[in-house]
Amino acid sequence: MVLENEPIPFGDWIAPALLFFLQAAGILALLALVGGYLIAAFRYGPLDGGDRVFRFLKRGLGDLIALSPRRVMALAWLAVQESLRRRVLVGFGVFLLILLFAGWFLDTDSNDPATLYISFVLTATTYLVLLMALFLSVFSLPADIKNKTIHTVVTKPVRPGEIVLGRIIGFSLIGTMLLALMGVFSYFFVVRLLNHTHEVEVASLEPLPGGSSDQRAGRTEPEHSHRHEVTLEADGTGSTNTVNGHWHEIDPVEDGDETRYVLGPPRGMFNARVPEYGELRFRDRSGAAVSRGINVGNEWKYRSFIEGATLAAAVWRFDGITPERYGDSLPIEMTVRVFRSHKGDIEQPIRGTLKLRNPRNIGIESAVEVFQAKDGTVNPIEIPRKLTTPEGRTIDLFEDLAPEGELEIEMQCLDSGQYFGVAKADLYLRARDASFQVNFIKGFLGIWVRMLLVTSLGVMFSTFLSGPVAMLATLAALVLGTSTGFIFDVAAGTVEGGGPAESFIRLVQQKNVTVQLEPGLTTDVVKAADVVFMAVMTSVTSLLPDFGQFDSVEYVAHGYDIPPDLLLVQVLSGVGFVIAMFAIGYFFLRMREVAR
Amino acid sequence: MPPDVVVETQNLTKVYRDFWGRRKVRALRALDMEIRRGEIFGLLGPNGSGKTTTIKLLLGLLFPTSGKALVFGRDATDVSKNERIGYLPEESYLYRFLNAEETLDFYGRLFDMPAKVRRERAAELITLVGLNKDKRRQLKEYSKGMARRIGLAQAMINDPDFILLDEPTSGLDPIGTREIKDLIIRLKEQGKTVLMSSHLLADVQDVCDRIAILHQGELKELGRVDSLLKLRDETEIRARGLSAEAQAEIRAVIERHQGNVLMMDNPTTTLEDLFLSIVRDSEARPGRRARPEEEK
Ligand SMILES: Nc1ncnc2c1ncn2[C@@H]1O[C@H](COP(=O)(O)OP(=O)(O)OP(=O)(O)O)[C@@H](O)[C@H]1O
Ligand SMILES: [Mg+2]
């Protein structure tokens, strides 16, 4: 996986996030209070108005205390019944249909079918569940008000907050149930469709050249559009090489007087790697230490670049390198982005080198190992325990290079005029693997949190908007929440073409985004309008959760363990958001004359 | 407010406005009234006179434009008063996808009643409103009268002290109407307070202690039913076995005293009475069509 953002550690996130939450809540509450008082004072006079606001607050507190789990669950149960009545299960049917046809159009030829399949099912699940959450949450309360069924409910001792909360919980229960079903089906879909074995092509077996006398090598028959090379030991057991992200074990089976070689199920296809990250420093072309490398343009901001055939280098420093943890070799995986300043020989990959060094004793280092960079793909390298120095002396990885458990890995680019781009997370130690199944569930938890966000957002809007309008509002919030980065960029003026008004003018006048608008009154007005637009949009956006942060599909699909910190951040921001939606929904529902 | 006053409105006014805040209808003007504990209070008036509006204001479903509505001494918009009230809406606004049992269980849970109490109460009420046969059917299959019955049961789930019934007899057959009227009178005997609206004068006359007559949002009449209905300057004469001569004689006597005869006739029983006696007969002797005349 090529990360484009580094996940924030939970410890760094929680304090500012909590502060932001409290700030936003405080400001919103203050605005509501002042606005409420002004309206009340205007309608009932300053004294009576103040009294009304005070009673409103007092009763709000009372309502919170009187919140009854039984009532909330009754309303949640009603929401569940309503959803079932509205045939949510059809959504699940659609999902099964999608899975059924997915087998046809998903490409088993792909050189990473697991990634393709997993990201497909997770994405399909996400869209379906979010769509369903949207439809359920947004139409329920307006329909209840329109049918006047709400009249018999609010004339019971039901607090407005219970109506909001009951709906959020009810629809989330339905969503959870659907997600669980989809999760189970997705899992078996992926595992079953990618499961396969091969026959060993017995005729191809020959003594292994250069191997010990009774080892044999050959290949398998093709299956799922690929075949493997096989290596068999004297006793007939063996293994295949890794193709399309997996390999097989081989066992001999006596069948009468011949021996057949049977391949097991694919191995190593579904992973949940737990990367161990180090600290990254750079050296510039003259070899001086710098904190960042070269910037080759905005699109590439996340990574720093080192120039080929100079002294420029990227240096990672790792901790905790012990034989207890890593055994006989150090598995590292790396990704580089290649930036060519000239075409060079386009057929030839750009080459780079890796070197290991003892950070406490600069003199002790390994000889360079040359690698060929494939742009943006993960390249696994197994570093053996016994290494040689540039002078040809044998050294031990743990004893000589990392006696204190600390190790530096230095990367350089060999080809002149070409650049390697790297970030901290691009070279890591693959310390261990977590369970894929658990990771799969964690991925679904990310979808679950998003479902919760959409549901609470939809219910909140439906307390004061009609169904279709609430749906549009929720969709708008989703779009804003998914494109936070872009919106802040537009507001900062770093995006060509300006804000919505200017873009509209450009669209109508068929002007390219880089063409200067004619100076004059119209242009000034348009630009001023955009300033207002963007002020509103940024303030709304900054209140919305960044939806991108809940997307952990990539992690699961590319076989990386979802960091527990990320999961915690997701769940906590989800819960915080639901609380906020609950409060706003309560406010609007209480202000509302439901019998109108 | 004295403890035996259940409802008090002061200058209660409701103006419906459209989305832009422009006035559309003045549905209720400066209503002042009181409902005391243990009485059956009738709201009367033609269609659109503001009966439903008044009830919704008392329930806090609408907010008053000006004036005040107090229920049990608390502001009508205060949710906690709902613990002690029951409400039957004008039409049965219930969840059509639930059956009768589920409906009562759901509303019982809204009163935070434990499961056992809910079950007992639901069974009791279903029997009371006569829906035992149909308790497992979804409400969307119910006829109007059946929906009315389950609506009534729903309004009594919490054994309320004060019951608001918006046109309780609409959509009911004459037996149902009679049953409801009997039920209302029974509730009064249990010390409950009832507010009912209707434009069927006969219903109101039968059960209500006091009535208010609304017309175009204004209170026209308020008082005890018996005193309102007593027409002091009319006399009704009913007799049996008079000959034509005797009738002419009585007519002459009235005319001598400067009265004019409005009606003197063999009185007939009302249609309602007739219908009821037929149905009662057929219930007593099922399977056979009641033909009272043939028997004689
Ligand atoms: N939601 C509303 N918006 C606007 N006007 C309304 C609304 N509800 C009622 N009205 C108006 O208020 C007036 C009183 O209506 P209300 O429903 O209280 O009458 P009612 O006495 O209950 O009549 P009915 O016997 O037909 O039930 C009517 O003129 C009606 O049109
Ligand atoms: Mg009415």
mmCIF file with all atom_site columns, N, CA, C and O and ligand atoms in Angstrom, chain B residues 47-48 50-53 90 166-167 197 199, ligand 2:
data_model
loop_
_atom_site.group_PDB
_atom_site.id
_atom_site.type_symbol
_atom_site.label_atom_id
_atom_site.label_alt_id
_atom_site.label_comp_id
_atom_site.label_asym_id
_atom_site.label_entity_id
_atom_site.label_seq_id
_atom_site.pdbx_PDB_ins_code
_atom_site.Cartn_x
_atom_site.Cartn_y
_atom_site.Cartn_z
_atom_site.occupancy
_atom_site.B_iso_or_equiv
_atom_site.pdbx_formal_charge
_atom_site.auth_seq_id
_atom_site.auth_comp_id
_atom_site.auth_asym_id
_atom_site.auth_atom_id
_atom_site.pdbx_PDB_model_num
ATOM   1  N  N  . ASN B 1 47  ? -67.624 22.113 11.947 1.00 0.00 ? 47  ASN B N  1
ATOM   2  C  CA . ASN B 1 47  ? -66.292 21.836 11.410 1.00 0.00 ? 47  ASN B CA 1
ATOM   3  C  C  . ASN B 1 47  ? -65.472 23.120 11.316 1.00 0.00 ? 47  ASN B C  1
ATOM   4  O  O  . ASN B 1 47  ? -65.982 24.162 10.940 1.00 0.00 ? 47  ASN B O  1
ATOM   5  N  N  . GLY B 1 48  ? -64.212 23.005 11.666 1.00 0.00 ? 48  GLY B N  1
ATOM   6  C  CA . GLY B 1 48  ? -63.317 24.152 11.545 1.00 0.00 ? 48  GLY B CA 1
ATOM   7  C  C  . GLY B 1 48  ? -63.517 25.212 12.606 1.00 0.00 ? 48  GLY B C  1
ATOM   8  O  O  . GLY B 1 48  ? -63.036 26.322 12.480 1.00 0.00 ? 48  GLY B O  1
ATOM   9  N  N  . GLY B 1 50  ? -62.375 25.074 15.673 1.00 0.00 ? 50  GLY B N  1
ATOM   10 C  CA . GLY B 1 50  ? -61.225 25.196 16.568 1.00 0.00 ? 50  GLY B CA 1
ATOM   11 C  C  . GLY B 1 50  ? -61.182 24.176 17.685 1.00 0.00 ? 50  GLY B C  1
ATOM   12 O  O  . GLY B 1 50  ? -60.394 24.318 18.623 1.00 0.00 ? 50  GLY B O  1
ATOM   13 N  N  . LYS B 1 51  ? -61.974 23.128 17.593 1.00 0.00 ? 51  LYS B N  1
ATOM   14 C  CA . LYS B 1 51  ? -61.984 22.111 18.651 1.00 0.00 ? 51  LYS B CA 1
ATOM   15 C  C  . LYS B 1 51  ? -60.648 21.377 18.707 1.00 0.00 ? 51  LYS B C  1
ATOM   16 O  O  . LYS B 1 51  ? -60.016 21.268 19.771 1.00 0.00 ? 51  LYS B O  1
ATOM   17 N  N  . THR B 1 52  ? -60.232 20.859 17.555 1.00 0.00 ? 52  THR B N  1
ATOM   18 C  CA . THR B 1 52  ? -58.974 20.113 17.509 1.00 0.00 ? 52  THR B CA 1
ATOM   19 C  C  . THR B 1 52  ? -57.803 21.013 17.892 1.00 0.00 ? 52  THR B C  1
ATOM   20 O  O  . THR B 1 52  ? -56.895 20.605 18.618 1.00 0.00 ? 52  THR B O  1
ATOM   21 N  N  . THR B 1 53  ? -57.859 22.251 17.431 1.00 0.00 ? 53  THR B N  1
ATOM   22 C  CA . THR B 1 53  ? -56.793 23.194 17.771 1.00 0.00 ? 53  THR B CA 1
ATOM   23 C  C  . THR B 1 53  ? -56.688 23.354 19.288 1.00 0.00 ? 53  THR B C  1
ATOM   24 O  O  . THR B 1 53  ? -55.594 23.331 19.849 1.00 0.00 ? 53  THR B O  1
ATOM   25 N  N  . GLU B 1 90  ? -58.009 12.784 16.473 1.00 0.00 ? 90  GLU B N  1
ATOM   26 C  CA . GLU B 1 90  ? -59.169 12.893 15.583 1.00 0.00 ? 90  GLU B CA 1
ATOM   27 C  C  . GLU B 1 90  ? -59.277 11.684 14.664 1.00 0.00 ? 90  GLU B C  1
ATOM   28 O  O  . GLU B 1 90  ? -60.335 11.103 14.490 1.00 0.00 ? 90  GLU B O  1
ATOM   29 N  N  . ASP B 1 166 ? -60.709 13.304 20.878 1.00 0.00 ? 166 ASP B N  1
ATOM   30 C  CA . ASP B 1 166 ? -61.118 14.173 19.781 1.00 0.00 ? 166 ASP B CA 1
ATOM   31 C  C  . ASP B 1 166 ? -62.080 13.385 18.886 1.00 0.00 ? 166 ASP B C  1
ATOM   32 O  O  . ASP B 1 166 ? -61.664 12.481 18.182 1.00 0.00 ? 166 ASP B O  1
ATOM   33 N  N  . GLU B 1 167 ? -63.341 13.710 18.964 1.00 0.00 ? 167 GLU B N  1
ATOM   34 C  CA . GLU B 1 167 ? -64.400 13.012 18.238 1.00 0.00 ? 167 GLU B CA 1
ATOM   35 C  C  . GLU B 1 167 ? -64.327 11.502 18.425 1.00 0.00 ? 167 GLU B C  1
ATOM   36 O  O  . GLU B 1 167 ? -64.084 10.755 17.485 1.00 0.00 ? 167 GLU B O  1
ATOM   37 N  N  . SER B 1 197 ? -64.456 16.153 22.186 1.00 0.00 ? 197 SER B N  1
ATOM   38 C  CA . SER B 1 197 ? -65.005 17.086 21.217 1.00 0.00 ? 197 SER B CA 1
ATOM   39 C  C  . SER B 1 197 ? -65.925 16.306 20.302 1.00 0.00 ? 197 SER B C  1
ATOM   40 O  O  . SER B 1 197 ? -65.754 15.103 20.116 1.00 0.00 ? 197 SER B O  1
ATOM   41 N  N  . HIS B 1 199 ? -69.242 17.031 17.021 1.00 0.00 ? 199 HIS B N  1
ATOM   42 C  CA . HIS B 1 199 ? -70.304 17.908 16.547 1.00 0.00 ? 199 HIS B CA 1
ATOM   43 C  C  . HIS B 1 199 ? -71.620 17.141 16.489 1.00 0.00 ? 199 HIS B C  1
ATOM   44 O  O  . HIS B 1 199 ? -72.586 17.577 15.928 1.00 0.00 ? 199 HIS B O  1
HETATM 45 MG MG . MG  C 2 .   ? -61.364 18.442 14.729 1.00 0.00 ? 2   MG  C MG 1
#
